[in-house]
Amino acid sequence: MSTNALYKDLSGYYDLMCVDIDYHAQSQHIRRLQQIFGNHGNTHLDVACGTGPHVRHFIDFGFLSNGLDINQPMLDIAKARCPEAQFSLANMSEFSLTEPVDLITCFLYSIHYNDGIEKLKSCISSVHSALNTNGMFCFNVVDKTKISNALFVKHTAKQQDNLFTFSSGWHYSGNGDKQSLKLSIEKRTTEDSSEETQIWHDEHAMVAFSFNHLIEILKPYFEIHIFEHDYERIMPYENNSGNAIFACVKI
């Protein structure tokens, strides 16, 4: 099953897939970074917004927040969650805004969905053009040189008579600019004395890069600040872990 088919089929379950994510903590963390490094403006775009949970929090913080995603079923859910916001069906690799904004975010490693280094460069150029003076671009990433193919994250969630088990993990071959996110979803339904199990397996193709390579791509556009992947504290990145939060101020 293709990536898009899987997400369209399970768009109604997407929030269950992400039930362990603290969207408020993530949004609040980026808000703090914007207060420290940004231009203190209140217009915001969440790229690859999915079902809109981050947009919801930024609206509640007082931002004029909108979203962009490539998947219409996700955007339909986002619009129901955030009727005040505008949501656009677009590819983050090539988008434009009629009015620039002060903050652009891309959560949940979604910047890796750009299809290759050239598309990543196009995305970064699009973001730069869409920002106001001293506007900020915040996103989280994984360094391809520090990926362990053996590590997986797994959790379960219940919805009515259904028990879902979600498992995901990075995979990198060790060469080139392609990595993948391997995803497994099991839906177990119990009704009366019978039980039915459905299983989806998918592998999402993503762009791979080292942090050093990413920094070189960003340098012409942004002043770059890199932090540990910890949404509870603001800590400079110490070059040990393979995950980081980038806060990039437009130059």
PDB file of N, CA and C in Angstrom, residues 2 7 13 41 52 63 67 75 90 108 111 138 140 155 167 171 183 195 200-201 204 215 221 232 245:
ATOM      1  N   SER A   2       0.556   2.202  -0.831  1.00  0.00           N
ATOM      2  CA  SER A   2       1.399   3.384  -0.948  1.00  0.00           C
ATOM      3  C   SER A   2       1.255   4.270   0.279  1.00  0.00           C
ATOM      4  N   TYR A   7      -2.239   6.786   4.451  1.00  0.00           N
ATOM      5  CA  TYR A   7      -2.654   7.906   5.278  1.00  0.00           C
ATOM      6  C   TYR A   7      -4.088   8.326   4.988  1.00  0.00           C
ATOM      7  N   TYR A  13      -7.718   7.897  12.028  1.00  0.00           N
ATOM      8  CA  TYR A  13      -7.012   7.327  13.166  1.00  0.00           C
ATOM      9  C   TYR A  13      -5.681   8.029  13.443  1.00  0.00           C
ATOM     10  N   GLY A  41       6.448  38.680  16.247  1.00  0.00           N
ATOM     11  CA  GLY A  41       5.172  38.784  15.558  1.00  0.00           C
ATOM     12  C   GLY A  41       4.261  37.620  15.892  1.00  0.00           C
ATOM     13  N   GLY A  52      -3.924  19.291  12.398  1.00  0.00           N
ATOM     14  CA  GLY A  52      -3.985  20.621  12.975  1.00  0.00           C
ATOM     15  C   GLY A  52      -3.811  20.798  14.465  1.00  0.00           C
ATOM     16  N   PHE A  63      -1.930  33.517  18.374  1.00  0.00           N
ATOM     17  CA  PHE A  63      -1.379  33.680  17.036  1.00  0.00           C
ATOM     18  C   PHE A  63      -2.493  33.647  15.982  1.00  0.00           C
ATOM     19  N   GLY A  67      -2.512  26.526   8.318  1.00  0.00           N
ATOM     20  CA  GLY A  67      -1.806  25.278   8.067  1.00  0.00           C
ATOM     21  C   GLY A  67      -1.720  24.937   6.596  1.00  0.00           C
ATOM     22  N   LEU A  75      -6.523  17.636   6.198  1.00  0.00           N
ATOM     23  CA  LEU A  75      -6.933  19.036   6.270  1.00  0.00           C
ATOM     24  C   LEU A  75      -8.411  19.177   6.642  1.00  0.00           C
ATOM     25  N   ALA A  90      -1.196  21.867  -0.367  1.00  0.00           N
ATOM     26  CA  ALA A  90       0.008  22.242  -1.115  1.00  0.00           C
ATOM     27  C   ALA A  90       1.182  21.390  -0.678  1.00  0.00           C
ATOM     28  N   LEU A 108       7.317  17.077  13.945  1.00  0.00           N
ATOM     29  CA  LEU A 108       7.256  15.617  13.770  1.00  0.00           C
ATOM     30  C   LEU A 108       8.155  15.122  12.632  1.00  0.00           C
ATOM     31  N   ILE A 111       9.865  17.637   7.786  1.00  0.00           N
ATOM     32  CA  ILE A 111      10.709  18.220   6.744  1.00  0.00           C
ATOM     33  C   ILE A 111      11.417  17.129   5.944  1.00  0.00           C
ATOM     34  N   CYS A 138      11.180  26.952  12.414  1.00  0.00           N
ATOM     35  CA  CYS A 138      11.523  25.952  13.435  1.00  0.00           C
ATOM     36  C   CYS A 138      11.074  24.571  12.980  1.00  0.00           C
ATOM     37  N   ASN A 140      12.162  19.991  13.573  1.00  0.00           N
ATOM     38  CA  ASN A 140      13.032  18.976  14.176  1.00  0.00           C
ATOM     39  C   ASN A 140      13.469  17.977  13.111  1.00  0.00           C
ATOM     40  N   HIS A 155       3.552   1.941  20.583  1.00  0.00           N
ATOM     41  CA  HIS A 155       2.559   2.237  21.612  1.00  0.00           C
ATOM     42  C   HIS A 155       1.191   1.699  21.167  1.00  0.00           C
ATOM     43  N   SER A 167       3.808   1.035  15.484  1.00  0.00           N
ATOM     44  CA  SER A 167       5.245   0.864  15.606  1.00  0.00           C
ATOM     45  C   SER A 167       5.924   1.610  14.467  1.00  0.00           C
ATOM     46  N   HIS A 171      15.125   3.977   9.123  1.00  0.00           N
ATOM     47  CA  HIS A 171      16.049   3.053   8.482  1.00  0.00           C
ATOM     48  C   HIS A 171      16.896   3.825   7.483  1.00  0.00           C
ATOM     49  N   LEU A 183       6.737   1.887   9.139  1.00  0.00           N
ATOM     50  CA  LEU A 183       5.549   2.019   9.969  1.00  0.00           C
ATOM     51  C   LEU A 183       4.726   0.744   9.924  1.00  0.00           C
ATOM     52  N   GLU A 195     -13.022 -11.970  16.946  1.00  0.00           N
ATOM     53  CA  GLU A 195     -11.938 -10.994  16.883  1.00  0.00           C
ATOM     54  C   GLU A 195     -11.401 -10.922  15.460  1.00  0.00           C
ATOM     55  N   TRP A 200      -1.378  -3.070   8.653  1.00  0.00           N
ATOM     56  CA  TRP A 200      -0.807  -2.279   7.567  1.00  0.00           C
ATOM     57  C   TRP A 200       0.700  -2.159   7.794  1.00  0.00           C
ATOM     58  N   HIS A 201       1.460  -2.380   6.748  1.00  0.00           N
ATOM     59  CA  HIS A 201       2.895  -2.129   6.782  1.00  0.00           C
ATOM     60  C   HIS A 201       3.213  -1.106   5.699  1.00  0.00           C
ATOM     61  N   HIS A 204       7.899   4.842   4.351  1.00  0.00           N
ATOM     62  CA  HIS A 204       7.825   6.180   3.787  1.00  0.00           C
ATOM     63  C   HIS A 204       9.211   6.634   3.337  1.00  0.00           C
ATOM     64  N   ILE A 215      23.160  22.349   7.668  1.00  0.00           N
ATOM     65  CA  ILE A 215      23.628  23.693   8.036  1.00  0.00           C
ATOM     66  C   ILE A 215      24.138  24.435   6.806  1.00  0.00           C
ATOM     67  N   TYR A 221      20.422  31.507   3.893  1.00  0.00           N
ATOM     68  CA  TYR A 221      19.105  32.057   4.170  1.00  0.00           C
ATOM     69  C   TYR A 221      18.876  32.472   5.626  1.00  0.00           C
ATOM     70  N   GLU A 232      10.996  20.286  26.933  1.00  0.00           N
ATOM     71  CA  GLU A 232      10.804  20.807  28.277  1.00  0.00           C
ATOM     72  C   GLU A 232      11.842  21.870  28.640  1.00  0.00           C
ATOM     73  N   ILE A 245      16.470  20.174  17.412  1.00  0.00           N
ATOM     74  CA  ILE A 245      15.500  21.204  17.018  1.00  0.00           C
ATOM     75  C   ILE A 245      16.285  22.368  16.420  1.00  0.00           C
TER      76      ILE A 245
END
